[in-house]
Short mmCIF file of C-alpha atoms in Angstrom, two decimals:
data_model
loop_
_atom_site.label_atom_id
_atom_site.label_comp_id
_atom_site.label_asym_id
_atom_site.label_seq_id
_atom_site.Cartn_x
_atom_site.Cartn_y
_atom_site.Cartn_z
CA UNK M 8 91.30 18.65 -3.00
CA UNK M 9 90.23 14.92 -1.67
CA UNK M 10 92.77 13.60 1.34
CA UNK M 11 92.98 10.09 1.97
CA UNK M 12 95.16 7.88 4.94
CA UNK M 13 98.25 7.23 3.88
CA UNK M 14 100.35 4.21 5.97
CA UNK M 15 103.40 5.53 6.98
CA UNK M 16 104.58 3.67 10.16
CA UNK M 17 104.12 0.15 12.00
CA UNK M 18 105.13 -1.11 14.72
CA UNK M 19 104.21 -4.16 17.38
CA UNK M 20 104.69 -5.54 20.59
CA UNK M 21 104.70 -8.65 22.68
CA UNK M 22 104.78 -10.10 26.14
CA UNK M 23 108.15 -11.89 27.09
CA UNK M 24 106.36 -15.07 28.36
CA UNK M 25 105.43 -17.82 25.10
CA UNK M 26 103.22 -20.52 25.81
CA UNK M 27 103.73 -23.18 23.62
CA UNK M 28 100.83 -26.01 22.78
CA UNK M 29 102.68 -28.03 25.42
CA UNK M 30 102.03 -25.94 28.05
CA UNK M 31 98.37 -26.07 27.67
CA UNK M 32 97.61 -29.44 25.92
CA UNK M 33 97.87 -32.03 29.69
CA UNK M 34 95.56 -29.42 31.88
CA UNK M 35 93.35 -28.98 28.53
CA UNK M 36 93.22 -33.15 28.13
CA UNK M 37 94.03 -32.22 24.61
CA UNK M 38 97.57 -32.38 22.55
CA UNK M 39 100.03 -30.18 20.79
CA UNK M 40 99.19 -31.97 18.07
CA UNK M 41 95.43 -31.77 18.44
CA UNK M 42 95.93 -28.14 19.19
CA UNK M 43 98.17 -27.37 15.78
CA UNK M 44 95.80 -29.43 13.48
CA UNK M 45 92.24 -27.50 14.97
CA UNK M 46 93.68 -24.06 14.74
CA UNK M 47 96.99 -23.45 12.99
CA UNK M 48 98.63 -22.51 16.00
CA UNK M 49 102.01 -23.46 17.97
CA UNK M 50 102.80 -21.01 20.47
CA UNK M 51 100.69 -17.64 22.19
CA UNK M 52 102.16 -14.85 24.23
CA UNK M 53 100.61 -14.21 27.83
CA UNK M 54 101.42 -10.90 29.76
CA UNK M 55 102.87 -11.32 33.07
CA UNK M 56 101.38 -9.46 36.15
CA UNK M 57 101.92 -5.79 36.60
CA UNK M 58 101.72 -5.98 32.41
CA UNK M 59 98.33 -3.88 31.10
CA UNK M 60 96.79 -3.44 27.60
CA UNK M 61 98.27 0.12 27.92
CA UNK M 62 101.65 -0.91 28.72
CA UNK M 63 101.51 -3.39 25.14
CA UNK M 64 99.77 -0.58 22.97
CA UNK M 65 102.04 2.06 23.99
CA UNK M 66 105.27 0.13 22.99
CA UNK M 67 103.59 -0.46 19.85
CA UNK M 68 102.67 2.53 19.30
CA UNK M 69 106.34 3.82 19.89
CA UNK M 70 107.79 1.63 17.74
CA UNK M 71 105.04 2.96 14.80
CA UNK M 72 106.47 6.36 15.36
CA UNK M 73 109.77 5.48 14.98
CA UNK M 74 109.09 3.78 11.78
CA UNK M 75 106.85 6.97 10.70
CA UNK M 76 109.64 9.43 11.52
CA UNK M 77 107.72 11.30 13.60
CA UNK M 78 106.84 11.90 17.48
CA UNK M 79 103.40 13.18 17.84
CA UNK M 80 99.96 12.88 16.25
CA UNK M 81 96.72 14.38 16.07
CA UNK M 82 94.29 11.67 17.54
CA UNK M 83 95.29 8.13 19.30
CA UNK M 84 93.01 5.39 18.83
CA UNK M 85 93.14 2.40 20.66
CA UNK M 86 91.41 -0.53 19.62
CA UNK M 87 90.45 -3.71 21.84
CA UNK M 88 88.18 -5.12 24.16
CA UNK M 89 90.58 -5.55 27.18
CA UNK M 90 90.73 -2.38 28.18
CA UNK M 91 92.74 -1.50 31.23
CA UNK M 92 89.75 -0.28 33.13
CA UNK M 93 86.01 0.08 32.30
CA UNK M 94 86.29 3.39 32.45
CA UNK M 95 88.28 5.53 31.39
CA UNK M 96 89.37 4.95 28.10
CA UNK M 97 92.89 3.18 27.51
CA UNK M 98 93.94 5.70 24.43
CA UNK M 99 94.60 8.83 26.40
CA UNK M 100 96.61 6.78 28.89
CA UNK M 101 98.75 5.19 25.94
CA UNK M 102 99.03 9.00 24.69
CA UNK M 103 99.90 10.45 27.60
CA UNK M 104 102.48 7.29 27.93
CA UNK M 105 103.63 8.47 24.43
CA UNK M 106 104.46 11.97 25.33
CA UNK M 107 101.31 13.63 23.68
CA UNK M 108 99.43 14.91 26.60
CA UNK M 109 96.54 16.97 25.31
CA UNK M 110 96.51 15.21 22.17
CA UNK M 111 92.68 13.98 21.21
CA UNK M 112 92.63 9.84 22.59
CA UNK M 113 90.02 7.36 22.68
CA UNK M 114 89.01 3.94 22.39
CA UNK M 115 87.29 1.62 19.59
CA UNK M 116 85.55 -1.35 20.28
CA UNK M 117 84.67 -4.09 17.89
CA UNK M 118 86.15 -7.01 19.02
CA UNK M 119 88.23 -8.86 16.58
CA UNK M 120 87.39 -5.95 13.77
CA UNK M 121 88.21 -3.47 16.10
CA UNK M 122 91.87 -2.54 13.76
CA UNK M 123 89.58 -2.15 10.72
CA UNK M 124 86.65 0.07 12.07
CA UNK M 125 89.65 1.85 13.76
CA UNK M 126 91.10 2.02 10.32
CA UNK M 127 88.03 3.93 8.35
CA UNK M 128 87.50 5.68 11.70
CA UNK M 129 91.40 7.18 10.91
CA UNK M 130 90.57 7.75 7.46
CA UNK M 131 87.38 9.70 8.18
CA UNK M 132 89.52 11.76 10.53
CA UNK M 133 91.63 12.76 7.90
CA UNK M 134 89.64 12.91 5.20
CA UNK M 135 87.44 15.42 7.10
CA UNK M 136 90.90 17.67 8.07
CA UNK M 137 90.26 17.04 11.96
CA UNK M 138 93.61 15.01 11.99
CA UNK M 139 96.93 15.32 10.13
CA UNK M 140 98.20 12.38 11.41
CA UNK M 141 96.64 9.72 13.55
CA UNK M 142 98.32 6.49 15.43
CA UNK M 143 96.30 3.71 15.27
CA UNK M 144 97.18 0.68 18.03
CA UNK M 145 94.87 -2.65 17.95
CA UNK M 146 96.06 -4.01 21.87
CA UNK M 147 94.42 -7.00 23.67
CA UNK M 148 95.53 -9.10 26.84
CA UNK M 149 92.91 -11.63 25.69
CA UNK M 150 94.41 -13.86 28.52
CA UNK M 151 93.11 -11.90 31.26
CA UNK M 152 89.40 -13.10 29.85
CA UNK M 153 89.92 -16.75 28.93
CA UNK M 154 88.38 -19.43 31.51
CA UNK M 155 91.43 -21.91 31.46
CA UNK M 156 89.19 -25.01 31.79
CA UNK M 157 87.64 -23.95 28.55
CA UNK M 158 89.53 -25.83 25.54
CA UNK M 159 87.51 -24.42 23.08
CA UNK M 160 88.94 -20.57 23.66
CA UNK M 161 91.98 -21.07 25.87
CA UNK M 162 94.11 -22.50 23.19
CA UNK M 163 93.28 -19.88 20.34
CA UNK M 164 93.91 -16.68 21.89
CA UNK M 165 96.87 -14.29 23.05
CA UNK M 166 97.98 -11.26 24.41
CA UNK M 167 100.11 -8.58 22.30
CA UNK M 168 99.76 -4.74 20.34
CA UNK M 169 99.95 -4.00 16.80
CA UNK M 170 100.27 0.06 15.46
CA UNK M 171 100.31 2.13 12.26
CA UNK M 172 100.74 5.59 11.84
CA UNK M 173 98.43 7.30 9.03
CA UNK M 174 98.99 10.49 7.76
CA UNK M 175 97.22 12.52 5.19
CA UNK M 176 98.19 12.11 1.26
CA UNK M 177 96.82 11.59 -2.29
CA UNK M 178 94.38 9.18 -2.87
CA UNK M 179 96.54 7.66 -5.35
CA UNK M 180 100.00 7.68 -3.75
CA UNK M 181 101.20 4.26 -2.71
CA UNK M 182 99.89 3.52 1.32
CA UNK M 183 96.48 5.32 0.49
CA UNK M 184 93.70 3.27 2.36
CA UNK M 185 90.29 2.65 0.33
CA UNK M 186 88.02 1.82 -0.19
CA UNK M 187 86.49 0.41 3.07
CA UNK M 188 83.58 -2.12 3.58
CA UNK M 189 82.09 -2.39 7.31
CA UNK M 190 79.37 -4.39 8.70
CA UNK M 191 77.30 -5.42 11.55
CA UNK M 192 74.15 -8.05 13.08
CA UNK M 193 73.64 -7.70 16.27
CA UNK M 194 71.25 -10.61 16.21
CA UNK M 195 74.51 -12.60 16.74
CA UNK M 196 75.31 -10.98 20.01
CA UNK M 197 75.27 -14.39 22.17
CA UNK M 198 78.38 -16.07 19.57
CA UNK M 199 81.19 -14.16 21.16
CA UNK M 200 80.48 -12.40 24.43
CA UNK M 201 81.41 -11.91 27.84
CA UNK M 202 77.99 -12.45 29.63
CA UNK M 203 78.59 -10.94 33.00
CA UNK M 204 80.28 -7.00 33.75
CA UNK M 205 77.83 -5.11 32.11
CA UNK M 206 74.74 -3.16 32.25
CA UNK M 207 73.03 -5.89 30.93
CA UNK M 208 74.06 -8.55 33.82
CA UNK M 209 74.30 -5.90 36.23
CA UNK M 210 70.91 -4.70 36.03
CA UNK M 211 69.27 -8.05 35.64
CA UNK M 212 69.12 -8.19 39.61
CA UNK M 213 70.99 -11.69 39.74
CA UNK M 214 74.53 -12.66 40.30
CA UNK M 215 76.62 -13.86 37.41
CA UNK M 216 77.41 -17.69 37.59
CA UNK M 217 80.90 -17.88 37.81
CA UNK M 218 81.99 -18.61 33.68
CA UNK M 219 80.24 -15.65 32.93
CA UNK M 220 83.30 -13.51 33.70
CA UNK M 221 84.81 -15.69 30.90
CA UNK M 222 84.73 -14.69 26.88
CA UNK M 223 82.58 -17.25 25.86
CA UNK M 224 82.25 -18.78 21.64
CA UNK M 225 79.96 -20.38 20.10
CA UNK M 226 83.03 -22.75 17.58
CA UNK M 227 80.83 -24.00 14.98
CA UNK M 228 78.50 -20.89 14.02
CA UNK M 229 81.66 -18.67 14.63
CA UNK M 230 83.36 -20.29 12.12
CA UNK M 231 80.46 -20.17 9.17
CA UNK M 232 79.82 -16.50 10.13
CA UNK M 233 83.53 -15.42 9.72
CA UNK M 234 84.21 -17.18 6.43
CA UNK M 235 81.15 -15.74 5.40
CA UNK M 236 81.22 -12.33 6.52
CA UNK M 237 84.93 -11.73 5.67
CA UNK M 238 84.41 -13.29 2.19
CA UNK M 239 81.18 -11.07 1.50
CA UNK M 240 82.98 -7.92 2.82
CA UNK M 241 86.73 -8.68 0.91
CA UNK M 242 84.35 -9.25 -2.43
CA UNK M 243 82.54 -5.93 -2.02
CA UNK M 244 85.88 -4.40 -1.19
CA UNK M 245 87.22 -5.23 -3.88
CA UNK M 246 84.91 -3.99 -6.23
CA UNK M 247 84.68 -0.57 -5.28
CA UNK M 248 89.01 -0.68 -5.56
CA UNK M 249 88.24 -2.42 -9.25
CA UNK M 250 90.56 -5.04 -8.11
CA UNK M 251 90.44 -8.40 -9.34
CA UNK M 252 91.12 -11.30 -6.68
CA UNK M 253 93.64 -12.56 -8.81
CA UNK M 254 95.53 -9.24 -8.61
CA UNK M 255 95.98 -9.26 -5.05
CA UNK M 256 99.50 -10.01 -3.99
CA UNK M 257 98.71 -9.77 -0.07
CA UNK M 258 95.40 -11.27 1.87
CA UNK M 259 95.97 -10.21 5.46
CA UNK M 260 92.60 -11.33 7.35
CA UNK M 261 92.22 -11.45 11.20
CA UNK M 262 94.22 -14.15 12.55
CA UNK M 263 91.16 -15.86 14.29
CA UNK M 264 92.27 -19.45 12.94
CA UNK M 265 94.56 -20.93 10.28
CA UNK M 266 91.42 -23.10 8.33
CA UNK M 267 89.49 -20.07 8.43
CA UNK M 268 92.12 -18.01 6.48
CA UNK M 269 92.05 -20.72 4.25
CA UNK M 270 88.65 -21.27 3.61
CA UNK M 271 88.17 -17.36 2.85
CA UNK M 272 90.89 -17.33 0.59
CA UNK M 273 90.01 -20.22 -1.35
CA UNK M 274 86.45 -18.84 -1.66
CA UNK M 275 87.71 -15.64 -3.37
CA UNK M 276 89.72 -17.67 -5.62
CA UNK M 277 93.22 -15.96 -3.74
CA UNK M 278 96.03 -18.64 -3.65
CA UNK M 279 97.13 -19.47 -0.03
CA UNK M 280 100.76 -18.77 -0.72
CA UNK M 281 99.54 -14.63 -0.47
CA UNK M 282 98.41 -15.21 2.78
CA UNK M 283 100.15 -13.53 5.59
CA UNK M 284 99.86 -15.31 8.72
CA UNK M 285 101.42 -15.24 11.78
CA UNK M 286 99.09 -16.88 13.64
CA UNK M 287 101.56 -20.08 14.18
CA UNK M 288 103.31 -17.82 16.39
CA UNK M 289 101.51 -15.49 18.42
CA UNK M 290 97.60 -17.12 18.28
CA UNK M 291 94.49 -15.51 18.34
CA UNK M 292 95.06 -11.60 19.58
CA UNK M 293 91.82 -10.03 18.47
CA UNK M 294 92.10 -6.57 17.60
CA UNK M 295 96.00 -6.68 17.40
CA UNK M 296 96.17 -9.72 14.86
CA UNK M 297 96.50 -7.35 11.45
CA UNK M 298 98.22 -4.75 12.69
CA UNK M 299 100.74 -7.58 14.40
CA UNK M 300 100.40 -9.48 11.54
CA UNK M 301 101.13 -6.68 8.82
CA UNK M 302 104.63 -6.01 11.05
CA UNK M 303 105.76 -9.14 11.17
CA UNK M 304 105.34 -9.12 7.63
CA UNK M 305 107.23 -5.86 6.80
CA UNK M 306 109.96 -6.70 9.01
CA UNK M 307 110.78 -10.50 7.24
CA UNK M 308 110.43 -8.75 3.54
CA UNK M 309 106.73 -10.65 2.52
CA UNK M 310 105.54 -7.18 2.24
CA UNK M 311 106.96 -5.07 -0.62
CA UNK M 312 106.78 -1.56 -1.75
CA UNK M 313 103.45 -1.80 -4.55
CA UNK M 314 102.17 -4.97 -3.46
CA UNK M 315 98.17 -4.87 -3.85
CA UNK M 316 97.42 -5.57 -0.20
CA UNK M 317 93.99 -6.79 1.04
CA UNK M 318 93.00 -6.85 4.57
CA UNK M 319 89.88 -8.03 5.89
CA UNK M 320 88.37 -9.23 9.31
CA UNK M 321 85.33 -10.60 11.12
CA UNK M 322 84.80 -9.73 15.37
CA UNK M 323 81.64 -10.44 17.72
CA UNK M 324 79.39 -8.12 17.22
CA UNK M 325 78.82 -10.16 14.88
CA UNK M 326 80.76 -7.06 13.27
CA UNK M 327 82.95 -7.42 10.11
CA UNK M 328 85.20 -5.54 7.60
CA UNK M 329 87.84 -4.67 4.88
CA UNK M 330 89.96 -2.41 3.47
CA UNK M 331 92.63 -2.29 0.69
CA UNK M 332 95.68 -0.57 0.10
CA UNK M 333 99.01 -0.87 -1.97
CA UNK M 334 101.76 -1.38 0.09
CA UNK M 335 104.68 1.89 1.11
CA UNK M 336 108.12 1.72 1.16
CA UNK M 337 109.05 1.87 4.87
CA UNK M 338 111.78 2.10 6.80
CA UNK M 339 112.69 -0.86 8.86
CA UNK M 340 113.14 0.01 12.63
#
């Protein structure tokens, strides 16, 4: 009999601190309004010092398992690309933080489509019967990366932790994930790296100039590549589900920038008003902006029990992907 990854939890987390446009605009020689018009967004959330990727994803991940009903899993999986350390891995920190010492932990990195691979990597889990139940936490403290002189990147991204719990189900029950669609180029490396910390800096026998600590993006050829890639990949998605675009209630893409959300739904023929975004208030946070974004949406209601839910994203890489699912009924927590 064929398992599949049912959603059965969610759950986020934020810093305290909020940095509005304001905040940022006179060091940036920019505006709020400037700020607003470019990307959609009004306000980020920066962790304060002594405050860790770890620290995010594991109240996340708590909340998830409240909402799930349950207190342990099978495997943690911790998506992002601000780990606490190079090494180890953040998820068997966050599990042990959890209670669930023991328990099978580790990381997934793929940038901003880090929550999707992390996603089919859940389902695969399951699907396989290595995991009954799997928490899945997309956590970034993109701040800790962002050169502040930079007004291309330090205005777009923030810090925060998004979770779901997945258990296994019927393929056709409401919360089922799948099909998936996944993606890579690594031709496109250079568009959204970190140059320096590496093996491939490190061994190059020179000293990284000082930006090079920095996540670094190229704007213009980000922005073709993500409408691109997450339109290609949502298209394909949908066909294997035998969905029509104009059947999906719910498009909840990576919250990389409000005109890019736009753009992608427009070119699937999806009407902005099914858009979840939350982007307006909590920026740019990478491998936390679905799983933040799919909360936030539960909690206010926009997310109903049956709704035809597509969710799609695009990360450096380049890497990209999607994944449908009709939406559970879930307890609010």
């Amino acid at each position: 009999m064929s398992r599949a990854a049912v959603l059965s939890g969610v759950g986020s987390c934020l810093p305290f601190r909020a940095v509005p446009n304001d905040e940022l605009a006179a060091d940036l020689g920019s505006s709020e309004e400037w700020i607003r018009s470019r990307t959609g967004i009004g306000q980020r959330y920066f962790a304060d010092r002594g405050t860790a990727t770890s620290d995010l994803a594991a109240g996340a991940g708590e909340k998830a398992l409240k909402c799930a009903g349950v207190s342990t899993v099978d495997v943690v999986l911790v998506a992002t690309t601000t780990p606490d350390r190079p090494c180890p891995a953040t998820a068997p920190v966050v599990a042990a933080r959890l209670g669930m010492r023991g328990t099978a932990a580790y990381d997934v990195s793929a940038v901003c489509t880090g929550f999707v691979y992390g996603l089919a990597t859940a389902a695969g889990l399951i699907s396989a019967r290595v995991a009954d139940r799997v928490l899945l936490i997309g956590a970034e403290t993109f701040s800790t990366l962002l050169n502040p002189r930079d007004r291309s990147t330090a205005v777009i991204f923030g810090d925060g932790a998004g979770a779901v719990v997945l258990r296994s189900g019927d393929p056709a029950e409401p919360g089922a994930l799948g099909p998936f669609d996944l993606g890579s180029d690594g031709e496109g490396e250079d568009l959204i790296t970190v140059p320096a910390g590496g093996s491939r800096q490190r061994l190059s026998g020179t000293e990284p100039a000082p930006d090079d600590r920095y996540f670094a993006m190229s704007g213009k050829e980000v922005f073709r590549h993500a409408v691109q890639r997450m339109t290609g990949s949502a298209r394909a998605v949908l066909v294997r589900a035998g969905w029509q675009a104009q059947q999906v209630d719910h498009l909840v893409s990576h919250q990389a920038n409000l005109r890019i959300t736009n753009h992608v739904a427009d070119d699937l023929g999806i009407a902005r008003g099914r858009c979840v975004s939350n982007i307006a208030e909590v920026g740019n946070t990478a491998a936390a902006s679905i799983p933040l974004a799919l909360d936030h949406a539960h909690a206010d209601g926009t997310l109903r029990p049956g709704g035809r839910t597509l969710l799609t994203a695009f990360g450096g890489g380049l890497t990209w992907g999607s994944a449908v699912l009709t939406w559970p009924d879930l307890d609010q927590v």
